Amino acid sequence: QLRTGPAYAGEGSSDDDDTQPTERLEPAADESRDQRALLERLALKTSSRDAEDDRPARPSSGTARRRRAEERKLVEVLGRTTDGEQFQSAIDGLWQLWFSERGAANKAKLEAVDALLQGGDLAEACAAAEALCAEHGDWTEARNRLATIQFLRGDYEASIGNCERVLAAKPHHFGALSGICMCHKKLDNAAEFEEWMGRVLPSDPDRRRRWADRAIRALDRQG
């Protein structure tokens, strides 16, 4: 969902088309509207039900490496495939991987946060998400949920801060990228909105491939 942070640490802007803004605050083109609709779907997607992964709350270094390899493969599929079903499977696979990073018990707690969110109990959802973040400070998806709730409560600045923390760890987190864009749009931060729109998951196949290549390089730098 909503989050931000140095999207591609160490990469920054370049003459690559992917680093340029792809949408304005007042988009008119059909492609821009379609892209915004895609961003909103990605931001609100919570498909974690199939991630039945009973791993330790704090994965070993070997488990972390294996998960990173799985994540790398899924990101590569996002960048390379032209098949709609494969693309959606990669999106779902990443959500499942992120939800299950702290084992089955914590995944269930995060799903309970989603249930509160979907039931409209934003205060309880916020408290539960904050508790998970306090217990697992480096769990990006718990922080992503918290940022989403903060966005829905209108606390856009706090949501941006949590998005930044998510993206510092996972610069390819498409949900956090879309979320930070939505926050900046709500705050009428035109420059920040355009900057982050240049980093979201593109719909154009060539640009999406370059986006994935940068994300893979970032994952590889993590070891």
mmCIF file of C-alpha atoms in Angstrom:
data_model
loop_
_atom_site.group_PDB
_atom_site.id
_atom_site.type_symbol
_atom_site.label_atom_id
_atom_site.label_comp_id
_atom_site.label_asym_id
_atom_site.label_seq_id
_atom_site.Cartn_x
_atom_site.Cartn_y
_atom_site.Cartn_z
ATOM 1 C CA GLN A 1 0.000 0.000 0.000
ATOM 2 C CA LEU A 2 1.268 3.343 1.040
ATOM 3 C CA ARG A 3 4.938 3.822 1.735
ATOM 4 C CA THR A 4 8.072 5.546 0.670
ATOM 5 C CA GLY A 5 11.740 5.979 0.995
ATOM 6 C CA PRO A 6 14.737 6.362 -1.264
ATOM 7 C CA ALA A 7 13.238 4.336 -4.040
ATOM 8 C CA TYR A 8 16.475 3.082 -5.495
ATOM 9 C CA ALA A 9 19.159 3.868 -3.000
ATOM 10 C CA GLY A 10 22.314 4.823 -4.774
ATOM 11 C CA GLU A 11 20.631 4.952 -8.168
ATOM 12 C CA GLY A 12 18.837 8.300 -8.103
ATOM 13 C CA SER A 13 17.656 10.077 -11.228
ATOM 14 C CA SER A 14 19.355 9.518 -14.523
ATOM 15 C CA ASP A 15 18.625 9.901 -18.177
ATOM 16 C CA ASP A 16 16.616 6.644 -18.041
ATOM 17 C CA ASP A 17 12.998 7.308 -19.018
ATOM 18 C CA ASP A 18 11.827 5.327 -15.973
ATOM 19 C CA THR A 19 13.013 7.999 -13.578
ATOM 20 C CA GLN A 20 10.823 10.654 -15.135
ATOM 21 C CA PRO A 21 7.324 11.440 -13.833
ATOM 22 C CA THR A 22 4.617 9.513 -15.612
ATOM 23 C CA GLU A 23 1.573 11.363 -14.323
ATOM 24 C CA ARG A 24 0.543 14.886 -13.345
ATOM 25 C CA LEU A 25 -1.715 15.985 -10.521
ATOM 26 C CA GLU A 26 -4.388 16.624 -13.138
ATOM 27 C CA PRO A 27 -3.957 13.699 -15.557
ATOM 28 C CA ALA A 28 -5.975 13.774 -18.728
ATOM 29 C CA ALA A 29 -4.661 10.912 -20.849
ATOM 30 C CA ASP A 30 -6.425 7.554 -20.769
ATOM 31 C CA GLU A 31 -3.127 5.838 -20.014
ATOM 32 C CA SER A 32 -2.584 8.042 -16.953
ATOM 33 C CA ARG A 33 -6.075 7.280 -15.671
ATOM 34 C CA ASP A 34 -5.522 3.579 -16.227
ATOM 35 C CA GLN A 35 -2.217 3.725 -14.404
ATOM 36 C CA ARG A 36 -3.735 5.563 -11.443
ATOM 37 C CA ALA A 37 -6.481 2.946 -11.235
ATOM 38 C CA LEU A 38 -3.819 0.237 -11.242
ATOM 39 C CA LEU A 39 -1.932 2.003 -8.456
ATOM 40 C CA GLU A 40 -5.030 2.174 -6.311
ATOM 41 C CA ARG A 41 -5.744 -1.527 -6.846
ATOM 42 C CA LEU A 42 -2.175 -2.400 -5.910
ATOM 43 C CA ALA A 43 -2.296 -0.123 -2.880
ATOM 44 C CA LEU A 44 -5.423 -1.749 -1.470
ATOM 45 C CA LYS A 45 -4.610 -5.336 -2.392
ATOM 46 C CA THR A 46 -4.214 -7.629 0.607
ATOM 47 C CA SER A 47 -4.134 -11.102 -0.944
ATOM 48 C CA SER A 48 -2.255 -12.985 1.744
ATOM 49 C CA ARG A 49 -4.618 -15.879 2.347
ATOM 50 C CA ASP A 50 -2.509 -18.412 0.459
ATOM 51 C CA ALA A 51 0.726 -17.573 2.273
ATOM 52 C CA GLU A 52 0.539 -20.475 4.705
ATOM 53 C CA ASP A 53 4.201 -20.398 5.654
ATOM 54 C CA ASP A 54 5.145 -21.548 9.150
ATOM 55 C CA ARG A 55 8.610 -20.045 9.528
ATOM 56 C CA PRO A 56 10.326 -18.682 12.632
ATOM 57 C CA ALA A 57 9.425 -15.166 13.716
ATOM 58 C CA ARG A 58 12.988 -14.054 12.986
ATOM 59 C CA PRO A 59 14.264 -16.026 10.005
ATOM 60 C CA SER A 60 17.787 -17.419 9.995
ATOM 61 C CA SER A 61 20.292 -15.975 7.573
ATOM 62 C CA GLY A 62 19.774 -19.019 5.330
ATOM 63 C CA THR A 63 16.018 -18.534 5.312
ATOM 64 C CA ALA A 64 16.463 -14.827 4.623
ATOM 65 C CA ARG A 65 18.703 -15.599 1.657
ATOM 66 C CA ARG A 66 16.222 -18.098 0.270
ATOM 67 C CA ARG A 67 13.366 -15.637 0.650
ATOM 68 C CA ARG A 68 15.401 -12.953 -1.077
ATOM 69 C CA ALA A 69 16.061 -15.355 -3.943
ATOM 70 C CA GLU A 70 12.305 -16.042 -4.221
ATOM 71 C CA GLU A 71 11.598 -12.323 -4.144
ATOM 72 C CA ARG A 72 14.227 -11.694 -6.814
ATOM 73 C CA LYS A 73 12.664 -14.309 -9.078
ATOM 74 C CA LEU A 74 9.183 -12.824 -8.695
ATOM 75 C CA VAL A 75 10.460 -9.313 -9.426
ATOM 76 C CA GLU A 76 12.179 -10.653 -12.506
ATOM 77 C CA VAL A 77 8.888 -12.141 -13.692
ATOM 78 C CA LEU A 78 7.210 -8.745 -13.219
ATOM 79 C CA GLY A 79 9.792 -7.197 -15.479
ATOM 80 C CA ARG A 80 9.978 -9.878 -18.153
ATOM 81 C CA THR A 81 6.552 -11.381 -18.644
ATOM 82 C CA THR A 82 4.048 -10.149 -21.194
ATOM 83 C CA ASP A 83 1.452 -12.655 -20.030
ATOM 84 C CA GLY A 84 -1.289 -11.180 -17.853
ATOM 85 C CA GLU A 85 -1.760 -14.289 -15.739
ATOM 86 C CA GLN A 86 1.959 -14.627 -15.035
ATOM 87 C CA PHE A 87 2.124 -10.952 -14.116
ATOM 88 C CA GLN A 88 -0.769 -11.289 -11.664
ATOM 89 C CA SER A 89 0.738 -14.458 -10.194
ATOM 90 C CA ALA A 90 3.988 -12.591 -9.529
ATOM 91 C CA ILE A 91 2.073 -9.740 -7.870
ATOM 92 C CA ASP A 92 0.166 -12.210 -5.673
ATOM 93 C CA GLY A 93 3.357 -14.120 -4.909
ATOM 94 C CA LEU A 94 5.108 -11.011 -3.638
ATOM 95 C CA TRP A 95 2.166 -10.074 -1.400
ATOM 96 C CA GLN A 96 2.175 -13.621 -0.003
ATOM 97 C CA LEU A 97 5.920 -13.555 0.573
ATOM 98 C CA TRP A 98 5.771 -10.202 2.347
ATOM 99 C CA PHE A 99 2.842 -11.232 4.554
ATOM 100 C CA SER A 100 4.551 -14.438 5.687
ATOM 101 C CA GLU A 101 7.999 -13.021 6.474
ATOM 102 C CA ARG A 102 7.523 -13.468 10.233
ATOM 103 C CA GLY A 103 5.887 -16.883 10.236
ATOM 104 C CA ALA A 104 2.340 -18.218 10.362
ATOM 105 C CA ALA A 105 1.422 -16.836 13.792
ATOM 106 C CA ASN A 106 2.400 -13.292 12.894
ATOM 107 C CA LYS A 107 0.814 -13.622 9.475
ATOM 108 C CA ALA A 108 -2.435 -14.410 11.259
ATOM 109 C CA LYS A 109 -2.027 -11.276 13.386
ATOM 110 C CA LEU A 110 -1.482 -9.184 10.277
ATOM 111 C CA GLU A 111 -4.533 -10.720 8.628
ATOM 112 C CA ALA A 112 -6.487 -9.790 11.774
ATOM 113 C CA VAL A 113 -5.380 -6.197 11.217
ATOM 114 C CA ASP A 114 -6.775 -6.430 7.698
ATOM 115 C CA ALA A 115 -10.041 -7.825 9.021
ATOM 116 C CA LEU A 116 -10.376 -4.834 11.347
ATOM 117 C CA LEU A 117 -9.504 -2.539 8.481
ATOM 118 C CA GLN A 118 -12.062 -4.069 6.165
ATOM 119 C CA GLY A 119 -14.637 -3.892 8.951
ATOM 120 C CA GLY A 120 -14.078 -0.167 9.235
ATOM 121 C CA ASP A 121 -12.552 -0.260 12.731
ATOM 122 C CA LEU A 122 -9.628 1.995 11.910
ATOM 123 C CA ALA A 123 -8.721 2.813 15.515
ATOM 124 C CA GLU A 124 -8.406 -0.849 16.515
ATOM 125 C CA ALA A 125 -6.623 -1.685 13.265
ATOM 126 C CA CYS A 126 -4.148 1.128 13.874
ATOM 127 C CA ALA A 127 -3.429 -0.019 17.428
ATOM 128 C CA ALA A 128 -2.902 -3.616 16.305
ATOM 129 C CA ALA A 129 -0.614 -2.570 13.446
ATOM 130 C CA GLU A 130 1.400 -0.336 15.761
ATOM 131 C CA ALA A 131 1.829 -3.258 18.166
ATOM 132 C CA LEU A 132 3.154 -5.464 15.359
ATOM 133 C CA CYS A 133 5.557 -2.747 14.252
ATOM 134 C CA ALA A 134 6.793 -2.349 17.831
ATOM 135 C CA GLU A 135 7.381 -6.089 18.093
ATOM 136 C CA HIS A 136 8.869 -6.500 14.601
ATOM 137 C CA GLY A 137 10.393 -3.170 13.689
ATOM 138 C CA ASP A 138 11.970 -4.453 10.492
ATOM 139 C CA TRP A 139 8.875 -6.237 9.156
ATOM 140 C CA THR A 140 8.020 -4.153 6.131
ATOM 141 C CA GLU A 141 4.509 -5.469 5.548
ATOM 142 C CA ALA A 142 3.379 -4.693 9.087
ATOM 143 C CA ARG A 143 4.601 -1.139 8.559
ATOM 144 C CA ASN A 144 2.938 -1.077 5.148
ATOM 145 C CA ARG A 145 -0.386 -1.978 6.781
ATOM 146 C CA LEU A 146 0.129 0.779 9.347
ATOM 147 C CA ALA A 147 0.838 3.303 6.574
ATOM 148 C CA THR A 148 -2.332 2.204 4.792
ATOM 149 C CA ILE A 149 -4.423 2.729 7.914
ATOM 150 C CA GLN A 150 -2.848 6.123 8.505
ATOM 151 C CA PHE A 151 -3.716 7.112 4.942
ATOM 152 C CA LEU A 152 -7.327 6.061 5.437
ATOM 153 C CA ARG A 153 -7.461 8.080 8.674
ATOM 154 C CA GLY A 154 -6.160 11.144 6.866
ATOM 155 C CA ASP A 155 -2.780 11.160 8.618
ATOM 156 C CA TYR A 156 -0.870 11.556 5.368
ATOM 157 C CA GLU A 157 2.411 12.798 6.821
ATOM 158 C CA ALA A 158 2.681 9.808 9.155
ATOM 159 C CA SER A 159 1.780 7.494 6.303
ATOM 160 C CA ILE A 160 4.517 8.995 4.158
ATOM 161 C CA GLY A 161 7.041 8.437 6.937
ATOM 162 C CA ASN A 162 6.162 4.760 7.183
ATOM 163 C CA CYS A 163 6.161 4.377 3.411
ATOM 164 C CA GLU A 164 9.687 5.742 3.385
ATOM 165 C CA ARG A 165 10.774 3.133 5.911
ATOM 166 C CA VAL A 166 9.221 0.335 3.858
ATOM 167 C CA LEU A 167 10.885 1.517 0.663
ATOM 168 C CA ALA A 168 14.245 1.955 2.356
ATOM 169 C CA ALA A 169 14.159 -1.827 2.861
ATOM 170 C CA LYS A 170 12.206 -2.792 -0.272
ATOM 171 C CA PRO A 171 12.542 -0.102 -2.963
ATOM 172 C CA HIS A 172 10.456 -2.262 -5.310
ATOM 173 C CA HIS A 173 7.458 -2.462 -2.954
ATOM 174 C CA PHE A 174 4.853 -1.416 -5.517
ATOM 175 C CA GLY A 175 2.178 -1.005 -2.871
ATOM 176 C CA ALA A 176 4.305 1.421 -0.874
ATOM 177 C CA LEU A 177 5.242 3.297 -4.040
ATOM 178 C CA SER A 178 1.617 3.757 -5.015
ATOM 179 C CA GLY A 179 0.772 4.694 -1.451
ATOM 180 C CA ILE A 180 3.311 7.469 -1.198
ATOM 181 C CA CYS A 181 2.039 8.892 -4.460
ATOM 182 C CA MET A 182 -1.517 8.910 -3.110
ATOM 183 C CA CYS A 183 -0.377 10.668 0.077
ATOM 184 C CA HIS A 184 1.487 13.385 -1.790
ATOM 185 C CA LYS A 185 -1.482 13.888 -4.078
ATOM 186 C CA LYS A 186 -3.762 14.351 -1.072
ATOM 187 C CA LEU A 187 -1.340 16.937 0.322
ATOM 188 C CA ASP A 188 -1.043 18.701 -3.061
ATOM 189 C CA ASN A 189 2.706 18.110 -3.028
ATOM 190 C CA ALA A 190 3.085 18.358 -6.796
ATOM 191 C CA ALA A 191 6.878 18.009 -6.966
ATOM 192 C CA GLU A 192 6.997 15.006 -4.633
ATOM 193 C CA PHE A 193 4.041 13.422 -6.383
ATOM 194 C CA GLU A 194 5.749 13.642 -9.764
ATOM 195 C CA GLU A 195 9.055 12.408 -8.358
ATOM 196 C CA TRP A 196 7.489 9.279 -6.870
ATOM 197 C CA MET A 197 5.267 8.672 -9.886
ATOM 198 C CA GLY A 198 8.480 8.253 -11.831
ATOM 199 C CA ARG A 199 9.355 5.267 -9.643
ATOM 200 C CA VAL A 200 6.122 3.267 -9.582
ATOM 201 C CA LEU A 201 5.738 -0.043 -11.360
ATOM 202 C CA PRO A 202 5.241 0.977 -15.018
ATOM 203 C CA SER A 203 2.630 -0.473 -17.332
ATOM 204 C CA ASP A 204 4.834 -0.139 -20.423
ATOM 205 C CA PRO A 205 6.760 -3.443 -20.928
ATOM 206 C CA ASP A 206 10.115 -1.844 -21.781
ATOM 207 C CA ARG A 207 10.008 0.549 -18.856
ATOM 208 C CA ARG A 208 8.784 -2.196 -16.553
ATOM 209 C CA ARG A 209 11.779 -4.334 -17.513
ATOM 210 C CA ARG A 210 14.178 -1.523 -16.608
ATOM 211 C CA TRP A 211 12.253 -0.972 -13.356
ATOM 212 C CA ALA A 212 12.700 -4.661 -12.484
ATOM 213 C CA ASP A 213 16.397 -4.588 -13.391
ATOM 214 C CA ARG A 214 16.977 -1.747 -10.925
ATOM 215 C CA ALA A 215 14.965 -3.570 -8.248
ATOM 216 C CA ILE A 216 17.001 -6.743 -8.770
ATOM 217 C CA ARG A 217 20.247 -4.805 -8.447
ATOM 218 C CA ALA A 218 18.978 -3.372 -5.153
ATOM 219 C CA LEU A 219 18.092 -6.865 -3.895
ATOM 220 C CA ASP A 220 21.523 -8.162 -4.922
ATOM 221 C CA ARG A 221 23.217 -5.396 -2.941
ATOM 222 C CA GLN A 222 21.429 -6.681 0.156
ATOM 223 C CA GLY A 223 23.442 -9.894 -0.135
#
